[in-house]
Amino acid sequence: MKLNISFIFLVSFSWGIGLKGLIIPDNSYVLSTAGTGIAGGNSPSLNPAMNISKHSYIQFSLNRWLGDITGSHTAFHWGRKMPQTISIQSWNAKDLQLWGDKPDSSPLGIFGVHFVSAAYSISHHLGTPYRFGARIQANYNHLYTESMTGITLDVGARFPLSSFITAGVV
């Protein structure tokens, strides 16, 4: 019994501090959910198994955070039977001061941080009452002298359990 409780605590705390904490949110809705709400089907960055939309639409946002961190997000959603989304997101911070290991009266230099990503999502029911989706995202990060690129693949599903309860898996 004691081992079971210890295992539950270990697993529950492991999920909270994983790599998901490093994901930069697409918009304020994704930020406000803190990674929960994957059964909602409202945003492909939470769960690629999206809801059906009756109309195509475009989203734009220009963001400014503390410390002169700026960014933008643009997304285009289309498709009735097979919802699809393409999005581009960028964040950057300029004029960051580089300080050494020893305290000094002036910084060693100035540098910037840049993040760019492009994503494509698609969702379909595959002839079942469930929704399935996939999202592929290309990322580019540049910090001081280091650059990193990568590709992320997310696969998700939504399962209606009743008329008012839906379960989601990513």
Short mmCIF file of N, CA and C in Angstrom, two decimals:
data_model
loop_
_atom_site.label_atom_id
_atom_site.label_comp_id
_atom_site.label_asym_id
_atom_site.label_seq_id
_atom_site.Cartn_x
_atom_site.Cartn_y
_atom_site.Cartn_z
N MET A 1 0.83 -1.20 0.00
CA MET A 1 0.00 0.00 0.00
C MET A 1 0.87 1.26 0.00
N LYS A 2 1.89 1.26 0.86
CA LYS A 2 2.78 2.42 0.94
C LYS A 2 3.54 2.62 -0.36
N LEU A 3 3.92 1.51 -0.99
CA LEU A 3 4.62 1.57 -2.27
C LEU A 3 3.71 2.14 -3.36
N ASN A 4 2.44 1.76 -3.36
CA ASN A 4 1.48 2.27 -4.34
C ASN A 4 1.31 3.78 -4.22
N ILE A 5 1.18 4.28 -3.00
CA ILE A 5 1.00 5.72 -2.79
C ILE A 5 2.26 6.46 -3.21
N SER A 6 3.43 5.92 -2.89
CA SER A 6 4.68 6.55 -3.32
C SER A 6 4.79 6.60 -4.84
N PHE A 7 4.39 5.53 -5.51
CA PHE A 7 4.42 5.50 -6.97
C PHE A 7 3.47 6.53 -7.57
N ILE A 8 2.28 6.67 -7.02
CA ILE A 8 1.31 7.65 -7.52
C ILE A 8 1.86 9.06 -7.39
N PHE A 9 2.47 9.38 -6.24
CA PHE A 9 3.05 10.71 -6.07
C PHE A 9 4.21 10.94 -7.03
N LEU A 10 5.03 9.94 -7.23
CA LEU A 10 6.16 10.07 -8.14
C LEU A 10 5.69 10.35 -9.56
N VAL A 11 4.71 9.61 -10.02
CA VAL A 11 4.21 9.79 -11.39
C VAL A 11 3.49 11.13 -11.52
N SER A 12 2.68 11.51 -10.54
CA SER A 12 1.92 12.76 -10.66
C SER A 12 2.84 13.97 -10.66
N PHE A 13 3.91 13.96 -9.90
CA PHE A 13 4.84 15.08 -9.91
C PHE A 13 5.73 15.06 -11.14
N SER A 14 5.99 13.91 -11.71
CA SER A 14 6.83 13.82 -12.91
C SER A 14 6.18 14.49 -14.10
N TRP A 15 4.86 14.37 -14.24
CA TRP A 15 4.17 14.99 -15.37
C TRP A 15 4.24 16.51 -15.29
N GLY A 16 4.19 17.08 -14.10
CA GLY A 16 4.16 18.53 -13.95
C GLY A 16 5.46 19.22 -14.31
N ILE A 17 6.60 18.53 -14.24
CA ILE A 17 7.88 19.19 -14.49
C ILE A 17 8.57 18.63 -15.73
N GLY A 18 7.82 18.05 -16.63
CA GLY A 18 8.40 17.46 -17.83
C GLY A 18 8.74 18.51 -18.87
N LEU A 19 9.07 18.06 -20.05
CA LEU A 19 9.45 18.96 -21.14
C LEU A 19 8.28 19.78 -21.66
N LYS A 20 7.04 19.41 -21.32
CA LYS A 20 5.88 20.20 -21.74
C LYS A 20 5.97 21.62 -21.20
N GLY A 21 6.68 21.81 -20.10
CA GLY A 21 6.84 23.15 -19.52
C GLY A 21 7.65 24.08 -20.39
N LEU A 22 8.40 23.54 -21.35
CA LEU A 22 9.21 24.36 -22.24
C LEU A 22 8.47 24.78 -23.50
N ILE A 23 7.25 24.31 -23.70
CA ILE A 23 6.49 24.62 -24.90
C ILE A 23 5.98 26.06 -24.82
N ILE A 24 6.21 26.81 -25.86
CA ILE A 24 5.74 28.19 -25.92
C ILE A 24 4.31 28.17 -26.46
N PRO A 25 3.34 28.73 -25.72
CA PRO A 25 1.94 28.67 -26.14
C PRO A 25 1.68 29.50 -27.40
N ASP A 26 0.74 29.00 -28.24
CA ASP A 26 0.38 29.69 -29.48
C ASP A 26 -0.41 30.96 -29.22
N ASN A 27 -1.32 30.91 -28.27
CA ASN A 27 -2.20 32.05 -28.03
C ASN A 27 -2.62 32.08 -26.57
N SER A 28 -3.44 33.06 -26.22
CA SER A 28 -3.83 33.24 -24.82
C SER A 28 -4.72 32.10 -24.33
N TYR A 29 -5.50 31.48 -25.22
CA TYR A 29 -6.34 30.36 -24.80
C TYR A 29 -5.48 29.18 -24.36
N VAL A 30 -4.47 28.85 -25.13
CA VAL A 30 -3.58 27.75 -24.78
C VAL A 30 -2.82 28.07 -23.50
N LEU A 31 -2.39 29.31 -23.35
CA LEU A 31 -1.69 29.73 -22.14
C LEU A 31 -2.59 29.61 -20.91
N SER A 32 -3.85 29.99 -21.05
CA SER A 32 -4.77 29.96 -19.90
C SER A 32 -5.13 28.55 -19.46
N THR A 33 -5.06 27.58 -20.36
CA THR A 33 -5.41 26.21 -19.98
C THR A 33 -4.25 25.48 -19.32
N ALA A 34 -3.05 26.01 -19.42
CA ALA A 34 -1.86 25.40 -18.82
C ALA A 34 -1.69 23.94 -19.25
N GLY A 35 -2.04 23.63 -20.50
CA GLY A 35 -1.87 22.28 -21.01
C GLY A 35 -3.02 21.34 -20.71
N THR A 36 -4.05 21.80 -20.02
CA THR A 36 -5.21 20.97 -19.74
C THR A 36 -6.25 21.22 -20.82
N GLY A 37 -7.35 20.53 -20.78
CA GLY A 37 -8.41 20.77 -21.75
C GLY A 37 -8.15 20.11 -23.08
N ILE A 38 -7.42 18.99 -23.09
CA ILE A 38 -7.10 18.34 -24.36
C ILE A 38 -8.33 17.69 -24.99
N ALA A 39 -9.40 17.54 -24.24
CA ALA A 39 -10.62 16.95 -24.80
C ALA A 39 -11.50 18.00 -25.47
N GLY A 40 -11.15 19.28 -25.32
CA GLY A 40 -11.98 20.34 -25.88
C GLY A 40 -11.95 20.43 -27.39
N GLY A 41 -10.81 20.14 -28.00
CA GLY A 41 -10.70 20.21 -29.45
C GLY A 41 -10.73 21.61 -30.00
N ASN A 42 -10.38 22.61 -29.17
CA ASN A 42 -10.44 24.00 -29.61
C ASN A 42 -9.15 24.50 -30.24
N SER A 43 -8.02 23.90 -29.90
CA SER A 43 -6.74 24.35 -30.43
C SER A 43 -5.89 23.14 -30.81
N PRO A 44 -5.33 23.12 -32.02
CA PRO A 44 -4.51 21.98 -32.42
C PRO A 44 -3.21 21.87 -31.63
N SER A 45 -2.78 22.93 -30.96
CA SER A 45 -1.57 22.82 -30.16
C SER A 45 -1.83 22.09 -28.84
N LEU A 46 -3.08 22.04 -28.39
CA LEU A 46 -3.44 21.23 -27.22
C LEU A 46 -3.73 19.79 -27.62
N ASN A 47 -4.52 19.60 -28.67
CA ASN A 47 -4.85 18.27 -29.17
C ASN A 47 -5.12 18.40 -30.67
N PRO A 48 -4.37 17.72 -31.52
CA PRO A 48 -4.57 17.84 -32.97
C PRO A 48 -5.93 17.33 -33.45
N ALA A 49 -6.65 16.57 -32.62
CA ALA A 49 -8.00 16.10 -32.98
C ALA A 49 -8.97 17.25 -32.75
N MET A 50 -9.12 18.11 -33.76
CA MET A 50 -9.87 19.36 -33.64
C MET A 50 -11.35 19.16 -33.86
N ASN A 51 -12.13 20.11 -33.33
CA ASN A 51 -13.56 20.16 -33.59
C ASN A 51 -13.81 20.56 -35.05
N ILE A 52 -14.98 20.21 -35.54
CA ILE A 52 -15.38 20.63 -36.89
C ILE A 52 -15.81 22.09 -36.81
N SER A 53 -15.32 22.90 -37.73
CA SER A 53 -15.69 24.30 -37.81
C SER A 53 -16.54 24.52 -39.05
N LYS A 54 -17.63 25.25 -38.90
CA LYS A 54 -18.52 25.50 -40.03
C LYS A 54 -17.93 26.50 -41.01
N HIS A 55 -17.01 27.33 -40.53
CA HIS A 55 -16.44 28.38 -41.37
C HIS A 55 -14.92 28.38 -41.26
N SER A 56 -14.26 28.71 -42.36
CA SER A 56 -12.82 28.91 -42.34
C SER A 56 -12.53 30.24 -41.67
N TYR A 57 -11.37 30.36 -41.02
CA TYR A 57 -11.03 31.63 -40.40
C TYR A 57 -9.52 31.78 -40.28
N ILE A 58 -9.10 33.03 -40.09
CA ILE A 58 -7.69 33.38 -39.92
C ILE A 58 -7.52 34.03 -38.56
N GLN A 59 -6.45 33.69 -37.86
CA GLN A 59 -6.12 34.29 -36.57
C GLN A 59 -4.82 35.06 -36.70
N PHE A 60 -4.77 36.24 -36.08
CA PHE A 60 -3.56 37.04 -36.00
C PHE A 60 -3.37 37.48 -34.56
N SER A 61 -2.15 37.50 -34.09
CA SER A 61 -1.87 38.12 -32.80
C SER A 61 -0.47 38.71 -32.81
N LEU A 62 -0.35 39.87 -32.21
CA LEU A 62 0.94 40.51 -31.96
C LEU A 62 1.08 40.57 -30.46
N ASN A 63 2.16 40.03 -29.93
CA ASN A 63 2.32 39.89 -28.50
C ASN A 63 3.51 40.69 -27.99
N ARG A 64 3.34 41.25 -26.81
CA ARG A 64 4.43 41.96 -26.15
C ARG A 64 4.39 41.60 -24.67
N TRP A 65 5.45 40.98 -24.19
CA TRP A 65 5.52 40.55 -22.81
C TRP A 65 6.51 41.42 -22.04
N LEU A 66 6.68 41.11 -20.78
CA LEU A 66 7.63 41.84 -19.94
C LEU A 66 9.04 41.71 -20.51
N GLY A 67 9.86 42.74 -20.29
CA GLY A 67 11.24 42.68 -20.75
C GLY A 67 11.40 42.83 -22.24
N ASP A 68 10.47 43.48 -22.91
CA ASP A 68 10.52 43.70 -24.36
C ASP A 68 10.60 42.42 -25.17
N ILE A 69 9.92 41.37 -24.71
CA ILE A 69 9.81 40.13 -25.48
C ILE A 69 8.62 40.31 -26.43
N THR A 70 8.88 40.21 -27.72
CA THR A 70 7.82 40.41 -28.70
C THR A 70 7.63 39.13 -29.50
N GLY A 71 6.43 39.01 -30.06
CA GLY A 71 6.15 37.83 -30.86
C GLY A 71 4.90 38.01 -31.68
N SER A 72 4.64 37.02 -32.52
CA SER A 72 3.44 37.05 -33.34
C SER A 72 3.01 35.62 -33.63
N HIS A 73 1.74 35.47 -33.92
CA HIS A 73 1.19 34.16 -34.26
C HIS A 73 0.14 34.38 -35.34
N THR A 74 0.22 33.60 -36.41
CA THR A 74 -0.74 33.66 -37.50
C THR A 74 -1.18 32.23 -37.79
N ALA A 75 -2.48 32.03 -37.92
CA ALA A 75 -3.00 30.69 -38.21
C ALA A 75 -4.17 30.79 -39.18
N PHE A 76 -4.29 29.79 -40.04
CA PHE A 76 -5.40 29.69 -40.98
C PHE A 76 -6.06 28.34 -40.77
N HIS A 77 -7.36 28.33 -40.44
CA HIS A 77 -8.13 27.11 -40.20
C HIS A 77 -9.13 26.94 -41.34
N TRP A 78 -9.22 25.73 -41.89
CA TRP A 78 -10.18 25.47 -42.94
C TRP A 78 -10.59 23.99 -42.91
N GLY A 79 -11.62 23.66 -43.65
CA GLY A 79 -12.09 22.28 -43.79
C GLY A 79 -13.25 21.96 -42.88
N ARG A 80 -14.32 21.43 -43.46
CA ARG A 80 -15.49 21.06 -42.66
C ARG A 80 -15.41 19.62 -42.17
N LYS A 81 -15.27 18.68 -43.07
CA LYS A 81 -15.21 17.28 -42.68
C LYS A 81 -13.84 16.88 -42.15
N MET A 82 -12.83 17.54 -42.67
CA MET A 82 -11.46 17.26 -42.28
C MET A 82 -10.76 18.57 -41.92
N PRO A 83 -10.93 19.06 -40.67
CA PRO A 83 -10.34 20.35 -40.28
C PRO A 83 -8.82 20.33 -40.39
N GLN A 84 -8.28 21.43 -40.91
CA GLN A 84 -6.85 21.57 -41.09
C GLN A 84 -6.42 22.95 -40.62
N THR A 85 -5.20 23.05 -40.15
CA THR A 85 -4.66 24.33 -39.68
C THR A 85 -3.20 24.42 -40.10
N ILE A 86 -2.82 25.59 -40.53
CA ILE A 86 -1.41 25.90 -40.76
C ILE A 86 -1.11 27.16 -39.95
N SER A 87 0.01 27.16 -39.23
CA SER A 87 0.31 28.31 -38.38
C SER A 87 1.81 28.60 -38.37
N ILE A 88 2.11 29.87 -38.11
CA ILE A 88 3.48 30.35 -37.99
C ILE A 88 3.55 31.20 -36.73
N GLN A 89 4.57 30.95 -35.93
CA GLN A 89 4.73 31.65 -34.66
C GLN A 89 6.17 32.12 -34.52
N SER A 90 6.37 33.30 -33.95
CA SER A 90 7.72 33.79 -33.70
C SER A 90 7.76 34.56 -32.39
N TRP A 91 8.91 34.46 -31.71
CA TRP A 91 9.18 35.21 -30.49
C TRP A 91 10.62 35.68 -30.57
N ASN A 92 10.88 36.88 -30.04
CA ASN A 92 12.27 37.32 -29.95
C ASN A 92 12.43 38.33 -28.83
N ALA A 93 13.62 38.41 -28.34
CA ALA A 93 14.02 39.40 -27.34
C ALA A 93 15.36 39.95 -27.79
N LYS A 94 15.43 41.25 -27.92
CA LYS A 94 16.66 41.90 -28.38
C LYS A 94 17.30 42.67 -27.22
N ASP A 95 18.52 43.02 -27.40
CA ASP A 95 19.27 43.85 -26.46
C ASP A 95 19.33 43.26 -25.06
N LEU A 96 19.58 41.96 -24.97
CA LEU A 96 19.80 41.32 -23.67
C LEU A 96 21.27 41.50 -23.29
N GLN A 97 21.52 41.79 -22.04
CA GLN A 97 22.89 42.02 -21.60
C GLN A 97 23.55 40.72 -21.18
N LEU A 98 24.79 40.54 -21.61
CA LEU A 98 25.58 39.36 -21.26
C LEU A 98 26.52 39.74 -20.12
N TRP A 99 26.35 39.08 -18.99
CA TRP A 99 27.19 39.32 -17.82
C TRP A 99 28.08 38.10 -17.59
N GLY A 100 29.28 38.32 -17.12
CA GLY A 100 30.22 37.24 -16.84
C GLY A 100 29.99 36.62 -15.47
N ASP A 101 30.94 35.80 -15.05
CA ASP A 101 30.86 35.14 -13.75
C ASP A 101 31.19 36.07 -12.59
N LYS A 102 31.95 37.11 -12.86
CA LYS A 102 32.34 38.06 -11.82
C LYS A 102 31.48 39.32 -11.92
N PRO A 103 31.09 39.88 -10.78
CA PRO A 103 30.32 41.13 -10.83
C PRO A 103 31.14 42.24 -11.47
N ASP A 104 30.48 43.03 -12.29
CA ASP A 104 31.16 44.11 -13.00
C ASP A 104 30.20 45.27 -13.12
N SER A 105 30.72 46.42 -13.50
CA SER A 105 29.86 47.60 -13.63
C SER A 105 29.23 47.70 -15.01
N SER A 106 29.73 46.94 -15.97
CA SER A 106 29.15 46.99 -17.32
C SER A 106 29.07 45.58 -17.89
N PRO A 107 28.08 45.33 -18.76
CA PRO A 107 27.94 43.98 -19.34
C PRO A 107 29.06 43.70 -20.34
N LEU A 108 29.30 42.41 -20.59
CA LEU A 108 30.32 42.00 -21.56
C LEU A 108 29.86 42.23 -22.99
N GLY A 109 28.56 42.26 -23.21
CA GLY A 109 28.04 42.46 -24.55
C GLY A 109 26.53 42.41 -24.58
N ILE A 110 25.99 42.50 -25.76
CA ILE A 110 24.55 42.49 -25.98
C ILE A 110 24.24 41.36 -26.97
N PHE A 111 23.13 40.63 -26.74
CA PHE A 111 22.74 39.57 -27.66
C PHE A 111 21.22 39.49 -27.71
N GLY A 112 20.71 38.60 -28.56
CA GLY A 112 19.27 38.42 -28.71
C GLY A 112 18.89 36.96 -28.72
N VAL A 113 17.61 36.71 -28.54
CA VAL A 113 17.04 35.36 -28.54
C VAL A 113 15.93 35.34 -29.58
N HIS A 114 15.87 34.28 -30.40
CA HIS A 114 14.86 34.17 -31.44
C HIS A 114 14.26 32.77 -31.45
N PHE A 115 12.96 32.68 -31.67
CA PHE A 115 12.26 31.41 -31.79
C PHE A 115 11.26 31.53 -32.93
N VAL A 116 11.26 30.56 -33.85
CA VAL A 116 10.32 30.54 -34.98
C VAL A 116 9.81 29.11 -35.11
N SER A 117 8.52 28.96 -35.36
CA SER A 117 7.96 27.63 -35.60
C SER A 117 6.87 27.72 -36.66
N ALA A 118 6.73 26.65 -37.41
CA ALA A 118 5.66 26.51 -38.40
C ALA A 118 5.03 25.14 -38.18
N ALA A 119 3.69 25.09 -38.22
CA ALA A 119 3.00 23.83 -37.91
C ALA A 119 1.85 23.59 -38.89
N TYR A 120 1.56 22.31 -39.11
CA TYR A 120 0.41 21.88 -39.91
C TYR A 120 -0.34 20.81 -39.12
N SER A 121 -1.65 20.97 -38.98
CA SER A 121 -2.49 20.02 -38.25
C SER A 121 -3.63 19.55 -39.14
N ILE A 122 -4.04 18.29 -38.95
CA ILE A 122 -5.16 17.73 -39.69
C ILE A 122 -5.92 16.80 -38.75
N SER A 123 -7.25 16.76 -38.92
CA SER A 123 -8.10 15.95 -38.05
C SER A 123 -9.18 15.27 -38.90
N HIS A 124 -9.55 14.03 -38.51
CA HIS A 124 -10.59 13.30 -39.23
C HIS A 124 -11.22 12.29 -38.29
N HIS A 125 -12.44 11.85 -38.60
CA HIS A 125 -13.13 10.88 -37.75
C HIS A 125 -12.85 9.44 -38.17
N LEU A 126 -12.34 9.21 -39.36
CA LEU A 126 -12.01 7.89 -39.88
C LEU A 126 -13.19 6.92 -39.83
N GLY A 127 -14.39 7.44 -40.04
CA GLY A 127 -15.58 6.60 -40.09
C GLY A 127 -16.06 6.09 -38.73
N THR A 128 -15.60 6.72 -37.65
CA THR A 128 -16.00 6.33 -36.30
C THR A 128 -16.63 7.54 -35.59
N PRO A 129 -17.20 7.37 -34.40
CA PRO A 129 -17.72 8.54 -33.67
C PRO A 129 -16.61 9.33 -32.98
N TYR A 130 -15.35 8.90 -33.11
CA TYR A 130 -14.23 9.56 -32.47
C TYR A 130 -13.53 10.50 -33.45
N ARG A 131 -12.68 11.41 -32.92
CA ARG A 131 -11.87 12.29 -33.76
C ARG A 131 -10.41 11.94 -33.54
N PHE A 132 -9.66 11.87 -34.62
CA PHE A 132 -8.24 11.60 -34.57
C PHE A 132 -7.51 12.74 -35.29
N GLY A 133 -6.32 13.06 -34.85
CA GLY A 133 -5.59 14.15 -35.48
C GLY A 133 -4.09 13.99 -35.37
N ALA A 134 -3.39 14.71 -36.24
CA ALA A 134 -1.92 14.72 -36.24
C ALA A 134 -1.45 16.15 -36.49
N ARG A 135 -0.32 16.49 -35.89
CA ARG A 135 0.26 17.82 -36.05
C ARG A 135 1.76 17.65 -36.19
N ILE A 136 2.33 18.29 -37.20
CA ILE A 136 3.78 18.30 -37.38
C ILE A 136 4.24 19.75 -37.28
N GLN A 137 5.31 19.97 -36.53
CA GLN A 137 5.78 21.32 -36.27
C GLN A 137 7.29 21.37 -36.43
N ALA A 138 7.78 22.36 -37.16
CA ALA A 138 9.22 22.60 -37.33
C ALA A 138 9.60 23.78 -36.44
N ASN A 139 10.69 23.65 -35.68
CA ASN A 139 11.12 24.68 -34.74
C ASN A 139 12.53 25.14 -35.04
N TYR A 140 12.78 26.43 -34.79
CA TYR A 140 14.13 26.99 -34.89
C TYR A 140 14.34 27.92 -33.69
N ASN A 141 15.43 27.71 -32.94
CA ASN A 141 15.78 28.54 -31.79
C ASN A 141 17.19 29.06 -31.98
N HIS A 142 17.40 30.31 -31.60
CA HIS A 142 18.74 30.88 -31.63
C HIS A 142 18.95 31.63 -30.32
N LEU A 143 19.96 31.22 -29.55
CA LEU A 143 20.30 31.85 -28.29
C LEU A 143 21.79 32.14 -28.27
N TYR A 144 22.12 33.41 -28.24
CA TYR A 144 23.51 33.89 -28.21
C TYR A 144 24.27 33.34 -29.41
N THR A 145 25.08 32.32 -29.26
CA THR A 145 25.83 31.77 -30.39
C THR A 145 25.32 30.39 -30.81
N GLU A 146 24.35 29.85 -30.11
CA GLU A 146 23.84 28.50 -30.39
C GLU A 146 22.52 28.55 -31.14
N SER A 147 22.37 27.68 -32.12
CA SER A 147 21.12 27.53 -32.86
C SER A 147 20.69 26.07 -32.79
N MET A 148 19.38 25.85 -32.68
CA MET A 148 18.83 24.49 -32.66
C MET A 148 17.63 24.43 -33.58
N THR A 149 17.49 23.32 -34.26
CA THR A 149 16.31 23.06 -35.08
C THR A 149 15.73 21.71 -34.67
N GLY A 150 14.45 21.53 -34.93
CA GLY A 150 13.83 20.27 -34.59
C GLY A 150 12.46 20.14 -35.20
N ILE A 151 11.96 18.92 -35.18
CA ILE A 151 10.62 18.63 -35.68
C ILE A 151 9.85 17.92 -34.58
N THR A 152 8.62 18.36 -34.36
CA THR A 152 7.76 17.76 -33.35
C THR A 152 6.55 17.15 -34.03
N LEU A 153 6.19 15.94 -33.64
CA LEU A 153 5.01 15.27 -34.16
C LEU A 153 4.09 14.95 -32.99
N ASP A 154 2.86 15.46 -33.05
CA ASP A 154 1.84 15.18 -32.03
C ASP A 154 0.71 14.40 -32.68
N VAL A 155 0.22 13.39 -31.99
CA VAL A 155 -0.92 12.60 -32.44
C VAL A 155 -1.93 12.62 -31.30
N GLY A 156 -3.20 12.88 -31.63
CA GLY A 156 -4.21 12.97 -30.58
C GLY A 156 -5.52 12.35 -31.00
N ALA A 157 -6.38 12.14 -30.01
CA ALA A 157 -7.72 11.59 -30.25
C ALA A 157 -8.68 12.14 -29.22
N ARG A 158 -9.94 12.24 -29.59
CA ARG A 158 -11.03 12.66 -28.70
C ARG A 158 -12.11 11.60 -28.75
N PHE A 159 -12.59 11.20 -27.57
CA PHE A 159 -13.58 10.14 -27.46
C PHE A 159 -14.80 10.66 -26.70
N PRO A 160 -15.95 10.84 -27.36
CA PRO A 160 -17.14 11.26 -26.62
C PRO A 160 -17.67 10.09 -25.77
N LEU A 161 -17.75 10.29 -24.45
CA LEU A 161 -18.23 9.26 -23.55
C LEU A 161 -19.74 9.37 -23.32
N SER A 162 -20.25 10.60 -23.42
CA SER A 162 -21.70 10.85 -23.35
C SER A 162 -21.96 12.17 -24.05
N SER A 163 -23.15 12.70 -23.93
CA SER A 163 -23.48 13.95 -24.63
C SER A 163 -22.77 15.14 -24.00
N PHE A 164 -22.25 15.01 -22.78
CA PHE A 164 -21.60 16.14 -22.13
C PHE A 164 -20.20 15.83 -21.59
N ILE A 165 -19.69 14.63 -21.82
CA ILE A 165 -18.33 14.28 -21.37
C ILE A 165 -17.53 13.74 -22.55
N THR A 166 -16.34 14.31 -22.73
CA THR A 166 -15.43 13.88 -23.78
C THR A 166 -14.06 13.63 -23.18
N ALA A 167 -13.41 12.56 -23.55
CA ALA A 167 -12.05 12.26 -23.10
C ALA A 167 -11.09 12.52 -24.25
N GLY A 168 -9.91 12.99 -23.91
CA GLY A 168 -8.89 13.27 -24.91
C GLY A 168 -7.57 12.63 -24.58
N VAL A 169 -6.83 12.26 -25.62
CA VAL A 169 -5.51 11.66 -25.47
C VAL A 169 -4.57 12.33 -26.47
N VAL A 170 -3.37 12.67 -26.03
CA VAL A 170 -2.35 13.22 -26.91
C VAL A 170 -1.11 12.37 -26.77
#
